[in-house]
C-alpha cells in the first residue's frame, strides 16, 4: 500500500461489505542504504538501494534527491528504492572528499539520511587517450583506452561509444582494450562513456570516438562489394553517416547527401571538385 491513510473495508460472502469509517495509516520510513556507506567518484554512477517502508508504488509521486540533485528511481517496491548516484554538484564537492544527504519526499513528508554519501575526487577514473579514435559502423575494431583509476577486473569495466557497447577484452589500472560493436542508430552522438565499478570516468580533454566509414569499404554500402559506387552511379549518404574519402572517388551521376555533417560536407566537396575536373577534360 502507498503511504498515508487508507480505509479498512471487510467483505463477507453472502453478507456484503462492512462499514468504511475505520482506517489504517501507512507511514513512510527511510532506514538505511545498501551499500551501508555509499561512495563514488565526483561524476557519480554507482547504484544505491534505499531501505524503508511505505514507499509509493507510483514512482512519480516520490522525489529522491542526492546532494540536492533529483535522481530517477530505477526500481521500487514497498520497502526499497533503487537510484543511481549523480555527479556531485560543484557547490557541494568543494574538497577532494565531500559528504551529502539523501532525501526521499512524498507529499508533505521528507525523510533524510544525513551525510550518507561520500564523493571522493581521488576515486574518479580519468581518460587520457583513445587510440584509434575512430571505427567503422560495422564494428569489430579494437580500441585502446588509456588513463588512470581503472581496474584489472574486466567485469567491473564497461565502455560505450554513442550508447553502443564496446566489449571489454582486457583491462589494467591504466589501460582498457575493447572491441566495437555495430552502430545502427547513426543519429546517436552520446559520446564516450567509460565506467569503472559503475563510477563514470572523467574525460577532461573530451577525447572523441567517431564512427566513420571508408568510401572504399563494402560495409559503407550495405555490406556487398557490388554496392560500392562506380563511375556513372547514383549514390547516397544517409543522415548521420560520416564518410572518410580514402580513395579518389569515381565521377558519379549524382550523390545524394541526406542531413549534411562533416562526412557529407567533405564528400560533397570531393564530388564537386572531381566533376569540375571531368568537365575540364571533356572541354
PDB file of C-alpha atoms in Angstrom:
ATOM      1  CA  UNK A   1       0.000   0.000   0.000  1.00  0.00           C
ATOM      2  CA  UNK A   2       1.046   3.580  -0.554  1.00  0.00           C
ATOM      3  CA  UNK A   3       1.889   5.840   2.405  1.00  0.00           C
ATOM      4  CA  UNK A   4      -0.988   7.688   4.027  1.00  0.00           C
ATOM      5  CA  UNK A   5      -4.400   6.849   5.441  1.00  0.00           C
ATOM      6  CA  UNK A   6      -6.416   4.011   3.901  1.00  0.00           C
ATOM      7  CA  UNK A   7      -9.985   2.978   4.694  1.00  0.00           C
ATOM      8  CA  UNK A   8     -10.485  -0.559   6.005  1.00  0.00           C
ATOM      9  CA  UNK A   9     -13.427  -2.423   4.485  1.00  0.00           C
ATOM     10  CA  UNK A  10     -14.229  -6.097   5.050  1.00  0.00           C
ATOM     11  CA  UNK A  11     -16.283  -8.153   2.621  1.00  0.00           C
ATOM     12  CA  UNK A  12     -18.073 -11.325   3.721  1.00  0.00           C
ATOM     13  CA  UNK A  13     -19.597 -13.518   1.047  1.00  0.00           C
ATOM     14  CA  UNK A  14     -23.358 -13.527   1.428  1.00  0.00           C
ATOM     15  CA  UNK A  15     -23.356 -10.613   3.870  1.00  0.00           C
ATOM     16  CA  UNK A  16     -21.688  -7.859   1.868  1.00  0.00           C
ATOM     17  CA  UNK A  17     -19.335  -5.043   2.851  1.00  0.00           C
ATOM     18  CA  UNK A  18     -18.646  -3.711   6.344  1.00  0.00           C
ATOM     19  CA  UNK A  19     -18.633  -0.082   7.416  1.00  0.00           C
ATOM     20  CA  UNK A  20     -15.834   2.056   5.974  1.00  0.00           C
ATOM     21  CA  UNK A  21     -15.303   4.595   8.758  1.00  0.00           C
ATOM     22  CA  UNK A  22     -12.199   2.873  10.111  1.00  0.00           C
ATOM     23  CA  UNK A  23      -8.734   3.491   8.659  1.00  0.00           C
ATOM     24  CA  UNK A  24      -5.147   2.299   8.812  1.00  0.00           C
ATOM     25  CA  UNK A  25      -2.218   4.620   8.325  1.00  0.00           C
ATOM     26  CA  UNK A  26       0.894   3.555   6.448  1.00  0.00           C
ATOM     27  CA  UNK A  27       3.897   5.661   7.450  1.00  0.00           C
ATOM     28  CA  UNK A  28       6.849   6.107   5.127  1.00  0.00           C
ATOM     29  CA  UNK A  29      10.209   5.394   6.750  1.00  0.00           C
ATOM     30  CA  UNK A  30      13.791   5.638   5.472  1.00  0.00           C
ATOM     31  CA  UNK A  31      16.153   3.407   7.456  1.00  0.00           C
ATOM     32  CA  UNK A  32      19.356   2.897   5.502  1.00  0.00           C
ATOM     33  CA  UNK A  33      21.161   2.016   2.283  1.00  0.00           C
ATOM     34  CA  UNK A  34      22.913  -0.813   0.512  1.00  0.00           C
ATOM     35  CA  UNK A  35      25.852  -0.477   0.478  1.00  0.00           C
ATOM     36  CA  UNK A  36      25.833   0.818   4.035  1.00  0.00           C
ATOM     37  CA  UNK A  37      28.175   3.712   3.204  1.00  0.00           C
ATOM     38  CA  UNK A  38      27.697   4.607  -0.473  1.00  0.00           C
ATOM     39  CA  UNK A  39      30.645   6.278  -2.187  1.00  0.00           C
ATOM     40  CA  UNK A  40      31.545   7.409  -5.676  1.00  0.00           C
ATOM     41  CA  UNK A  41      33.923   9.473  -7.718  1.00  0.00           C
ATOM     42  CA  UNK A  42      32.952  13.054  -8.441  1.00  0.00           C
ATOM     43  CA  UNK A  43      30.937  12.022 -11.527  1.00  0.00           C
ATOM     44  CA  UNK A  44      28.766   9.548  -9.628  1.00  0.00           C
ATOM     45  CA  UNK A  45      27.374   6.450 -11.315  1.00  0.00           C
ATOM     46  CA  UNK A  46      27.074   3.675  -8.682  1.00  0.00           C
ATOM     47  CA  UNK A  47      23.667   2.197  -7.868  1.00  0.00           C
ATOM     48  CA  UNK A  48      22.314   2.507  -4.310  1.00  0.00           C
ATOM     49  CA  UNK A  49      19.328   0.765  -2.712  1.00  0.00           C
ATOM     50  CA  UNK A  50      17.326   2.756  -0.147  1.00  0.00           C
ATOM     51  CA  UNK A  51      15.617   0.700   2.569  1.00  0.00           C
ATOM     52  CA  UNK A  52      12.470   1.649   4.438  1.00  0.00           C
ATOM     53  CA  UNK A  53       8.715   1.150   4.379  1.00  0.00           C
ATOM     54  CA  UNK A  54       5.693   2.781   2.824  1.00  0.00           C
ATOM     55  CA  UNK A  55       7.274   3.756  -0.474  1.00  0.00           C
ATOM     56  CA  UNK A  56       4.665   4.672  -3.061  1.00  0.00           C
ATOM     57  CA  UNK A  57       4.260   2.178  -5.912  1.00  0.00           C
ATOM     58  CA  UNK A  58       3.894   5.173  -8.229  1.00  0.00           C
ATOM     59  CA  UNK A  59       7.455   6.497  -8.507  1.00  0.00           C
ATOM     60  CA  UNK A  60       6.172   9.770  -9.953  1.00  0.00           C
ATOM     61  CA  UNK A  61       4.698  10.509  -6.511  1.00  0.00           C
ATOM     62  CA  UNK A  62       8.162  10.249  -4.929  1.00  0.00           C
ATOM     63  CA  UNK A  63      11.054  12.686  -5.130  1.00  0.00           C
ATOM     64  CA  UNK A  64      14.537  11.421  -4.319  1.00  0.00           C
ATOM     65  CA  UNK A  65      17.498  13.793  -4.132  1.00  0.00           C
ATOM     66  CA  UNK A  66      21.200  13.222  -3.531  1.00  0.00           C
ATOM     67  CA  UNK A  67      23.199  16.344  -2.664  1.00  0.00           C
ATOM     68  CA  UNK A  68      20.099  18.310  -3.626  1.00  0.00           C
ATOM     69  CA  UNK A  69      20.080  16.797  -7.118  1.00  0.00           C
ATOM     70  CA  UNK A  70      16.892  14.943  -8.079  1.00  0.00           C
ATOM     71  CA  UNK A  71      17.598  11.415  -9.265  1.00  0.00           C
ATOM     72  CA  UNK A  72      15.435   8.892 -11.091  1.00  0.00           C
ATOM     73  CA  UNK A  73      14.131   5.819  -9.256  1.00  0.00           C
ATOM     74  CA  UNK A  74      15.202   2.847 -11.376  1.00  0.00           C
ATOM     75  CA  UNK A  75      13.435   0.169  -9.281  1.00  0.00           C
ATOM     76  CA  UNK A  76      10.929   0.352  -6.445  1.00  0.00           C
ATOM     77  CA  UNK A  77       8.856  -1.691  -4.022  1.00  0.00           C
ATOM     78  CA  UNK A  78       7.034  -1.028  -0.735  1.00  0.00           C
ATOM     79  CA  UNK A  79      10.328  -1.466   1.176  1.00  0.00           C
ATOM     80  CA  UNK A  80      13.057  -0.495  -1.287  1.00  0.00           C
ATOM     81  CA  UNK A  81      14.025   2.140  -3.840  1.00  0.00           C
ATOM     82  CA  UNK A  82      16.948   1.941  -6.233  1.00  0.00           C
ATOM     83  CA  UNK A  83      18.694   5.060  -7.531  1.00  0.00           C
ATOM     84  CA  UNK A  84      21.887   5.959  -9.381  1.00  0.00           C
ATOM     85  CA  UNK A  85      24.204   8.437  -7.688  1.00  0.00           C
ATOM     86  CA  UNK A  86      24.527  11.662  -9.713  1.00  0.00           C
ATOM     87  CA  UNK A  87      27.612  13.768 -10.302  1.00  0.00           C
ATOM     88  CA  UNK A  88      28.447  15.749  -7.194  1.00  0.00           C
ATOM     89  CA  UNK A  89      27.471  19.422  -7.614  1.00  0.00           C
ATOM     90  CA  UNK A  90      30.378  21.883  -7.591  1.00  0.00           C
ATOM     91  CA  UNK A  91      28.712  23.745  -4.727  1.00  0.00           C
ATOM     92  CA  UNK A  92      28.952  20.597  -2.593  1.00  0.00           C
ATOM     93  CA  UNK A  93      32.198  18.995  -3.756  1.00  0.00           C
ATOM     94  CA  UNK A  94      34.447  21.872  -2.748  1.00  0.00           C
ATOM     95  CA  UNK A  95      37.082  19.493  -1.347  1.00  0.00           C
ATOM     96  CA  UNK A  96      38.602  16.218  -2.529  1.00  0.00           C
ATOM     97  CA  UNK A  97      36.314  14.324  -0.126  1.00  0.00           C
ATOM     98  CA  UNK A  98      32.757  15.582   0.439  1.00  0.00           C
ATOM     99  CA  UNK A  99      29.609  14.130   2.000  1.00  0.00           C
ATOM    100  CA  UNK A 100      25.966  14.956   1.424  1.00  0.00           C
ATOM    101  CA  UNK A 101      22.405  13.912   2.218  1.00  0.00           C
ATOM    102  CA  UNK A 102      19.897  11.569   0.639  1.00  0.00           C
ATOM    103  CA  UNK A 103      16.293  12.759   0.842  1.00  0.00           C
ATOM    104  CA  UNK A 104      13.038  10.994  -0.058  1.00  0.00           C
ATOM    105  CA  UNK A 105       9.879  13.107  -0.275  1.00  0.00           C
ATOM    106  CA  UNK A 106       6.245  12.152  -0.647  1.00  0.00           C
ATOM    107  CA  UNK A 107       3.628  14.867  -0.376  1.00  0.00           C
ATOM    108  CA  UNK A 108       4.415  16.901   2.738  1.00  0.00           C
ATOM    109  CA  UNK A 109       6.744  14.266   4.178  1.00  0.00           C
ATOM    110  CA  UNK A 110      10.531  14.462   3.662  1.00  0.00           C
ATOM    111  CA  UNK A 111      12.903  11.904   5.167  1.00  0.00           C
ATOM    112  CA  UNK A 112      16.662  12.447   5.292  1.00  0.00           C
ATOM    113  CA  UNK A 113      19.788  10.328   5.660  1.00  0.00           C
ATOM    114  CA  UNK A 114      22.320  12.973   6.702  1.00  0.00           C
ATOM    115  CA  UNK A 115      25.886  12.918   5.309  1.00  0.00           C
ATOM    116  CA  UNK A 116      25.177   9.470   3.883  1.00  0.00           C
ATOM    117  CA  UNK A 117      27.015   9.619   0.546  1.00  0.00           C
ATOM    118  CA  UNK A 118      30.736  10.235   0.163  1.00  0.00           C
ATOM    119  CA  UNK A 119      32.189  11.666  -3.030  1.00  0.00           C
ATOM    120  CA  UNK A 120      35.957  11.334  -3.448  1.00  0.00           C
ATOM    121  CA  UNK A 121      37.601  13.000  -6.431  1.00  0.00           C
ATOM    122  CA  UNK A 122      40.638  10.702  -5.997  1.00  0.00           C
ATOM    123  CA  UNK A 123      38.359   7.739  -6.765  1.00  0.00           C
ATOM    124  CA  UNK A 124      37.310   9.248 -10.093  1.00  0.00           C
ATOM    125  CA  UNK A 125      38.791   7.337 -13.058  1.00  0.00           C
ATOM    126  CA  UNK A 126      40.081   9.533 -15.874  1.00  0.00           C
ATOM    127  CA  UNK A 127      40.640   9.042 -19.628  1.00  0.00           C
ATOM    128  CA  UNK A 128      43.839  10.404 -21.171  1.00  0.00           C
ATOM    129  CA  UNK A 129      43.744   8.864 -24.659  1.00  0.00           C
ATOM    130  CA  UNK A 130      41.671   6.765 -27.054  1.00  0.00           C
ATOM    131  CA  UNK A 131      43.510   5.009 -29.890  1.00  0.00           C
ATOM    132  CA  UNK A 132      42.372   4.796 -32.569  1.00  0.00           C
ATOM    133  CA  UNK A 133      39.697   7.454 -32.129  1.00  0.00           C
ATOM    134  CA  UNK A 134      37.500   6.212 -34.970  1.00  0.00           C
ATOM    135  CA  UNK A 135      35.824   2.985 -36.035  1.00  0.00           C
ATOM    136  CA  UNK A 136      33.533   1.754 -38.785  1.00  0.00           C
ATOM    137  CA  UNK A 137      29.826   1.347 -38.126  1.00  0.00           C
ATOM    138  CA  UNK A 138      30.152  -2.366 -38.892  1.00  0.00           C
ATOM    139  CA  UNK A 139      32.022  -2.920 -35.611  1.00  0.00           C
ATOM    140  CA  UNK A 140      34.875  -5.327 -34.888  1.00  0.00           C
ATOM    141  CA  UNK A 141      37.619  -2.747 -34.301  1.00  0.00           C
ATOM    142  CA  UNK A 142      39.988  -2.976 -31.331  1.00  0.00           C
ATOM    143  CA  UNK A 143      40.199   0.245 -29.304  1.00  0.00           C
ATOM    144  CA  UNK A 144      42.757   1.034 -26.587  1.00  0.00           C
ATOM    145  CA  UNK A 145      41.771   3.475 -23.842  1.00  0.00           C
ATOM    146  CA  UNK A 146      44.494   4.729 -21.526  1.00  0.00           C
ATOM    147  CA  UNK A 147      44.026   6.630 -18.302  1.00  0.00           C
ATOM    148  CA  UNK A 148      44.128   6.394 -14.517  1.00  0.00           C
ATOM    149  CA  UNK A 149      41.984   4.843 -11.829  1.00  0.00           C
ATOM    150  CA  UNK A 150      40.904   1.851 -13.928  1.00  0.00           C
ATOM    151  CA  UNK A 151      40.741  -1.731 -12.650  1.00  0.00           C
ATOM    152  CA  UNK A 152      42.120  -5.089 -13.778  1.00  0.00           C
ATOM    153  CA  UNK A 153      38.744  -6.750 -13.100  1.00  0.00           C
ATOM    154  CA  UNK A 154      37.139  -6.721 -16.551  1.00  0.00           C
ATOM    155  CA  UNK A 155      33.676  -7.472 -15.155  1.00  0.00           C
ATOM    156  CA  UNK A 156      33.804  -4.099 -13.352  1.00  0.00           C
ATOM    157  CA  UNK A 157      34.548  -2.205 -16.568  1.00  0.00           C
ATOM    158  CA  UNK A 158      32.041  -1.039 -19.156  1.00  0.00           C
ATOM    159  CA  UNK A 159      32.663   1.035 -22.271  1.00  0.00           C
ATOM    160  CA  UNK A 160      30.106   2.644 -24.553  1.00  0.00           C
ATOM    161  CA  UNK A 161      30.586   4.818 -27.627  1.00  0.00           C
ATOM    162  CA  UNK A 162      27.435   6.708 -28.646  1.00  0.00           C
ATOM    163  CA  UNK A 163      25.460   4.285 -26.413  1.00  0.00           C
ATOM    164  CA  UNK A 164      26.880   1.283 -28.323  1.00  0.00           C
ATOM    165  CA  UNK A 165      28.686  -1.308 -26.182  1.00  0.00           C
ATOM    166  CA  UNK A 166      32.395  -1.813 -26.770  1.00  0.00           C
ATOM    167  CA  UNK A 167      33.120  -5.318 -25.431  1.00  0.00           C
ATOM    168  CA  UNK A 168      35.958  -5.244 -22.899  1.00  0.00           C
ATOM    169  CA  UNK A 169      38.698  -7.725 -23.837  1.00  0.00           C
ATOM    170  CA  UNK A 170      41.267  -6.830 -21.170  1.00  0.00           C
ATOM    171  CA  UNK A 171      41.908  -4.220 -18.503  1.00  0.00           C
ATOM    172  CA  UNK A 172      44.601  -2.937 -16.162  1.00  0.00           C
ATOM    173  CA  UNK A 173      44.634   0.031 -13.801  1.00  0.00           C
ATOM    174  CA  UNK A 174      45.838   2.221 -16.686  1.00  0.00           C
ATOM    175  CA  UNK A 175      44.535   0.591 -19.880  1.00  0.00           C
ATOM    176  CA  UNK A 176      41.337  -0.860 -21.329  1.00  0.00           C
ATOM    177  CA  UNK A 177      41.142  -2.737 -24.628  1.00  0.00           C
ATOM    178  CA  UNK A 178      37.696  -3.283 -26.124  1.00  0.00           C
ATOM    179  CA  UNK A 179      36.131  -4.319 -29.432  1.00  0.00           C
ATOM    180  CA  UNK A 180      33.460  -2.149 -31.018  1.00  0.00           C
ATOM    181  CA  UNK A 181      30.018  -3.428 -31.974  1.00  0.00           C
ATOM    182  CA  UNK A 182      27.936  -2.393 -34.963  1.00  0.00           C
ATOM    183  CA  UNK A 183      26.302   1.020 -34.720  1.00  0.00           C
ATOM    184  CA  UNK A 184      22.766   1.004 -36.083  1.00  0.00           C
ATOM    185  CA  UNK A 185      21.437   4.364 -34.882  1.00  0.00           C
ATOM    186  CA  UNK A 186      23.621   6.866 -36.734  1.00  0.00           C
ATOM    187  CA  UNK A 187      21.852   9.840 -35.151  1.00  0.00           C
ATOM    188  CA  UNK A 188      23.048   8.957 -31.623  1.00  0.00           C
ATOM    189  CA  UNK A 189      26.008  11.144 -30.600  1.00  0.00           C
ATOM    190  CA  UNK A 190      26.176  10.407 -26.855  1.00  0.00           C
ATOM    191  CA  UNK A 191      29.976  10.284 -26.927  1.00  0.00           C
ATOM    192  CA  UNK A 192      32.342   8.273 -24.746  1.00  0.00           C
ATOM    193  CA  UNK A 193      31.176   6.647 -21.501  1.00  0.00           C
ATOM    194  CA  UNK A 194      33.645   4.542 -19.509  1.00  0.00           C
ATOM    195  CA  UNK A 195      32.505   3.185 -16.132  1.00  0.00           C
ATOM    196  CA  UNK A 196      34.709   1.583 -13.509  1.00  0.00           C
ATOM    197  CA  UNK A 197      32.647  -0.218 -10.855  1.00  0.00           C
ATOM    198  CA  UNK A 198      29.756   1.955 -12.067  1.00  0.00           C
ATOM    199  CA  UNK A 199      31.732   5.181 -11.490  1.00  0.00           C
ATOM    200  CA  UNK A 200      31.768   7.292 -14.641  1.00  0.00           C
ATOM    201  CA  UNK A 201      35.275   8.168 -15.825  1.00  0.00           C
ATOM    202  CA  UNK A 202      36.300  11.754 -16.426  1.00  0.00           C
ATOM    203  CA  UNK A 203      37.101  12.698 -19.998  1.00  0.00           C
ATOM    204  CA  UNK A 204      38.768  16.060 -19.270  1.00  0.00           C
ATOM    205  CA  UNK A 205      40.057  16.647 -22.793  1.00  0.00           C
ATOM    206  CA  UNK A 206      36.789  15.419 -24.331  1.00  0.00           C
ATOM    207  CA  UNK A 207      38.573  12.634 -26.191  1.00  0.00           C
ATOM    208  CA  UNK A 208      36.227  11.618 -29.009  1.00  0.00           C
ATOM    209  CA  UNK A 209      35.284   8.357 -30.628  1.00  0.00           C
ATOM    210  CA  UNK A 210      33.912   8.848 -34.117  1.00  0.00           C
ATOM    211  CA  UNK A 211      32.103   6.227 -36.161  1.00  0.00           C
ATOM    212  CA  UNK A 212      33.479   6.740 -39.644  1.00  0.00           C
ATOM    213  CA  UNK A 213      33.134   4.533 -42.727  1.00  0.00           C
ATOM    214  CA  UNK A 214      35.655   4.368 -45.556  1.00  0.00           C
ATOM    215  CA  UNK A 215      34.336   5.124 -49.034  1.00  0.00           C
ATOM    216  CA  UNK A 216      36.094   2.002 -50.352  1.00  0.00           C
ATOM    217  CA  UNK A 217      34.557  -0.339 -47.744  1.00  0.00           C
ATOM    218  CA  UNK A 218      31.685  -2.585 -48.744  1.00  0.00           C
ATOM    219  CA  UNK A 219      30.202  -2.080 -45.272  1.00  0.00           C
ATOM    220  CA  UNK A 220      29.674   1.587 -46.093  1.00  0.00           C
ATOM    221  CA  UNK A 221      27.310   0.496 -48.865  1.00  0.00           C
ATOM    222  CA  UNK A 222      25.320  -2.274 -47.213  1.00  0.00           C
ATOM    223  CA  UNK A 223      27.997  -4.984 -46.939  1.00  0.00           C
ATOM    224  CA  UNK A 224      28.141  -6.054 -50.598  1.00  0.00           C
ATOM    225  CA  UNK A 225      31.100  -5.421 -52.923  1.00  0.00           C
ATOM    226  CA  UNK A 226      28.794  -4.793 -55.874  1.00  0.00           C
ATOM    227  CA  UNK A 227      27.188  -1.896 -53.996  1.00  0.00           C
ATOM    228  CA  UNK A 228      30.383   0.181 -53.926  1.00  0.00           C
ATOM    229  CA  UNK A 229      29.694   3.101 -56.311  1.00  0.00           C
ATOM    230  CA  UNK A 230      31.434   3.146 -59.673  1.00  0.00           C
ATOM    231  CA  UNK A 231      31.571   5.819 -62.368  1.00  0.00           C
ATOM    232  CA  UNK A 232      28.125   6.865 -63.528  1.00  0.00           C
ATOM    233  CA  UNK A 233      26.282   5.520 -60.488  1.00  0.00           C
ATOM    234  CA  UNK A 234      23.729   7.336 -58.356  1.00  0.00           C
ATOM    235  CA  UNK A 235      24.938   7.104 -54.720  1.00  0.00           C
ATOM    236  CA  UNK A 236      23.510   8.232 -51.420  1.00  0.00           C
ATOM    237  CA  UNK A 237      24.847   9.024 -47.958  1.00  0.00           C
ATOM    238  CA  UNK A 238      22.359   8.609 -45.130  1.00  0.00           C
ATOM    239  CA  UNK A 239      21.860  11.231 -42.435  1.00  0.00           C
ATOM    240  CA  UNK A 240      24.385  10.908 -39.607  1.00  0.00           C
ATOM    241  CA  UNK A 241      26.834   8.859 -41.659  1.00  0.00           C
ATOM    242  CA  UNK A 242      30.419  10.111 -41.807  1.00  0.00           C
ATOM    243  CA  UNK A 243      32.402   9.032 -44.850  1.00  0.00           C
ATOM    244  CA  UNK A 244      36.198   9.020 -44.977  1.00  0.00           C
ATOM    245  CA  UNK A 245      37.384   9.557 -48.546  1.00  0.00           C
ATOM    246  CA  UNK A 246      40.244   7.054 -48.528  1.00  0.00           C
ATOM    247  CA  UNK A 247      40.382   6.836 -52.345  1.00  0.00           C
ATOM    248  CA  UNK A 248      39.844   9.095 -55.326  1.00  0.00           C
ATOM    249  CA  UNK A 249      36.138   8.620 -55.778  1.00  0.00           C
ATOM    250  CA  UNK A 250      34.663   7.908 -59.228  1.00  0.00           C
ATOM    251  CA  UNK A 251      32.713  10.534 -61.180  1.00  0.00           C
ATOM    252  CA  UNK A 252      29.139   9.808 -60.232  1.00  0.00           C
ATOM    253  CA  UNK A 253      25.916  10.662 -61.983  1.00  0.00           C
ATOM    254  CA  UNK A 254      24.745  12.149 -58.681  1.00  0.00           C
ATOM    255  CA  UNK A 255      25.488  11.980 -54.967  1.00  0.00           C
ATOM    256  CA  UNK A 256      22.552  12.463 -52.611  1.00  0.00           C
ATOM    257  CA  UNK A 257      23.654  13.639 -49.142  1.00  0.00           C
ATOM    258  CA  UNK A 258      20.929  13.493 -46.515  1.00  0.00           C
ATOM    259  CA  UNK A 259      21.341  15.747 -43.484  1.00  0.00           C
ATOM    260  CA  UNK A 260      24.877  17.006 -44.083  1.00  0.00           C
ATOM    261  CA  UNK A 261      27.520  16.706 -41.358  1.00  0.00           C
ATOM    262  CA  UNK A 262      31.310  16.607 -41.617  1.00  0.00           C
ATOM    263  CA  UNK A 263      31.392  13.467 -43.771  1.00  0.00           C
ATOM    264  CA  UNK A 264      28.637  14.729 -46.019  1.00  0.00           C
ATOM    265  CA  UNK A 265      30.306  18.092 -46.480  1.00  0.00           C
ATOM    266  CA  UNK A 266      33.674  16.500 -47.330  1.00  0.00           C
ATOM    267  CA  UNK A 267      32.075  14.091 -49.747  1.00  0.00           C
ATOM    268  CA  UNK A 268      30.110  16.868 -51.394  1.00  0.00           C
ATOM    269  CA  UNK A 269      33.241  18.961 -51.951  1.00  0.00           C
ATOM    270  CA  UNK A 270      35.131  15.987 -53.355  1.00  0.00           C
ATOM    271  CA  UNK A 271      32.336  15.164 -55.772  1.00  0.00           C
ATOM    272  CA  UNK A 272      32.096  18.775 -56.903  1.00  0.00           C
ATOM    273  CA  UNK A 273      35.852  19.014 -57.433  1.00  0.00           C
ATOM    274  CA  UNK A 274      36.025  15.797 -59.437  1.00  0.00           C
ATOM    275  CA  UNK A 275      33.008  16.807 -61.522  1.00  0.00           C
ATOM    276  CA  UNK A 276      34.743  20.046 -62.475  1.00  0.00           C
ATOM    277  CA  UNK A 277      37.926  18.172 -63.363  1.00  0.00           C
ATOM    278  CA  UNK A 278      35.945  15.873 -65.633  1.00  0.00           C
ATOM    279  CA  UNK A 279      34.228  18.829 -67.286  1.00  0.00           C
ATOM    280  CA  UNK A 280      37.602  20.431 -67.944  1.00  0.00           C
ATOM    281  CA  UNK A 281      38.868  17.219 -69.558  1.00  0.00           C
ATOM    282  CA  UNK A 282      35.784  16.992 -71.764  1.00  0.00           C
ATOM    283  CA  UNK A 283      36.296  20.585 -72.911  1.00  0.00           C
TER     284      UNK A 283
END
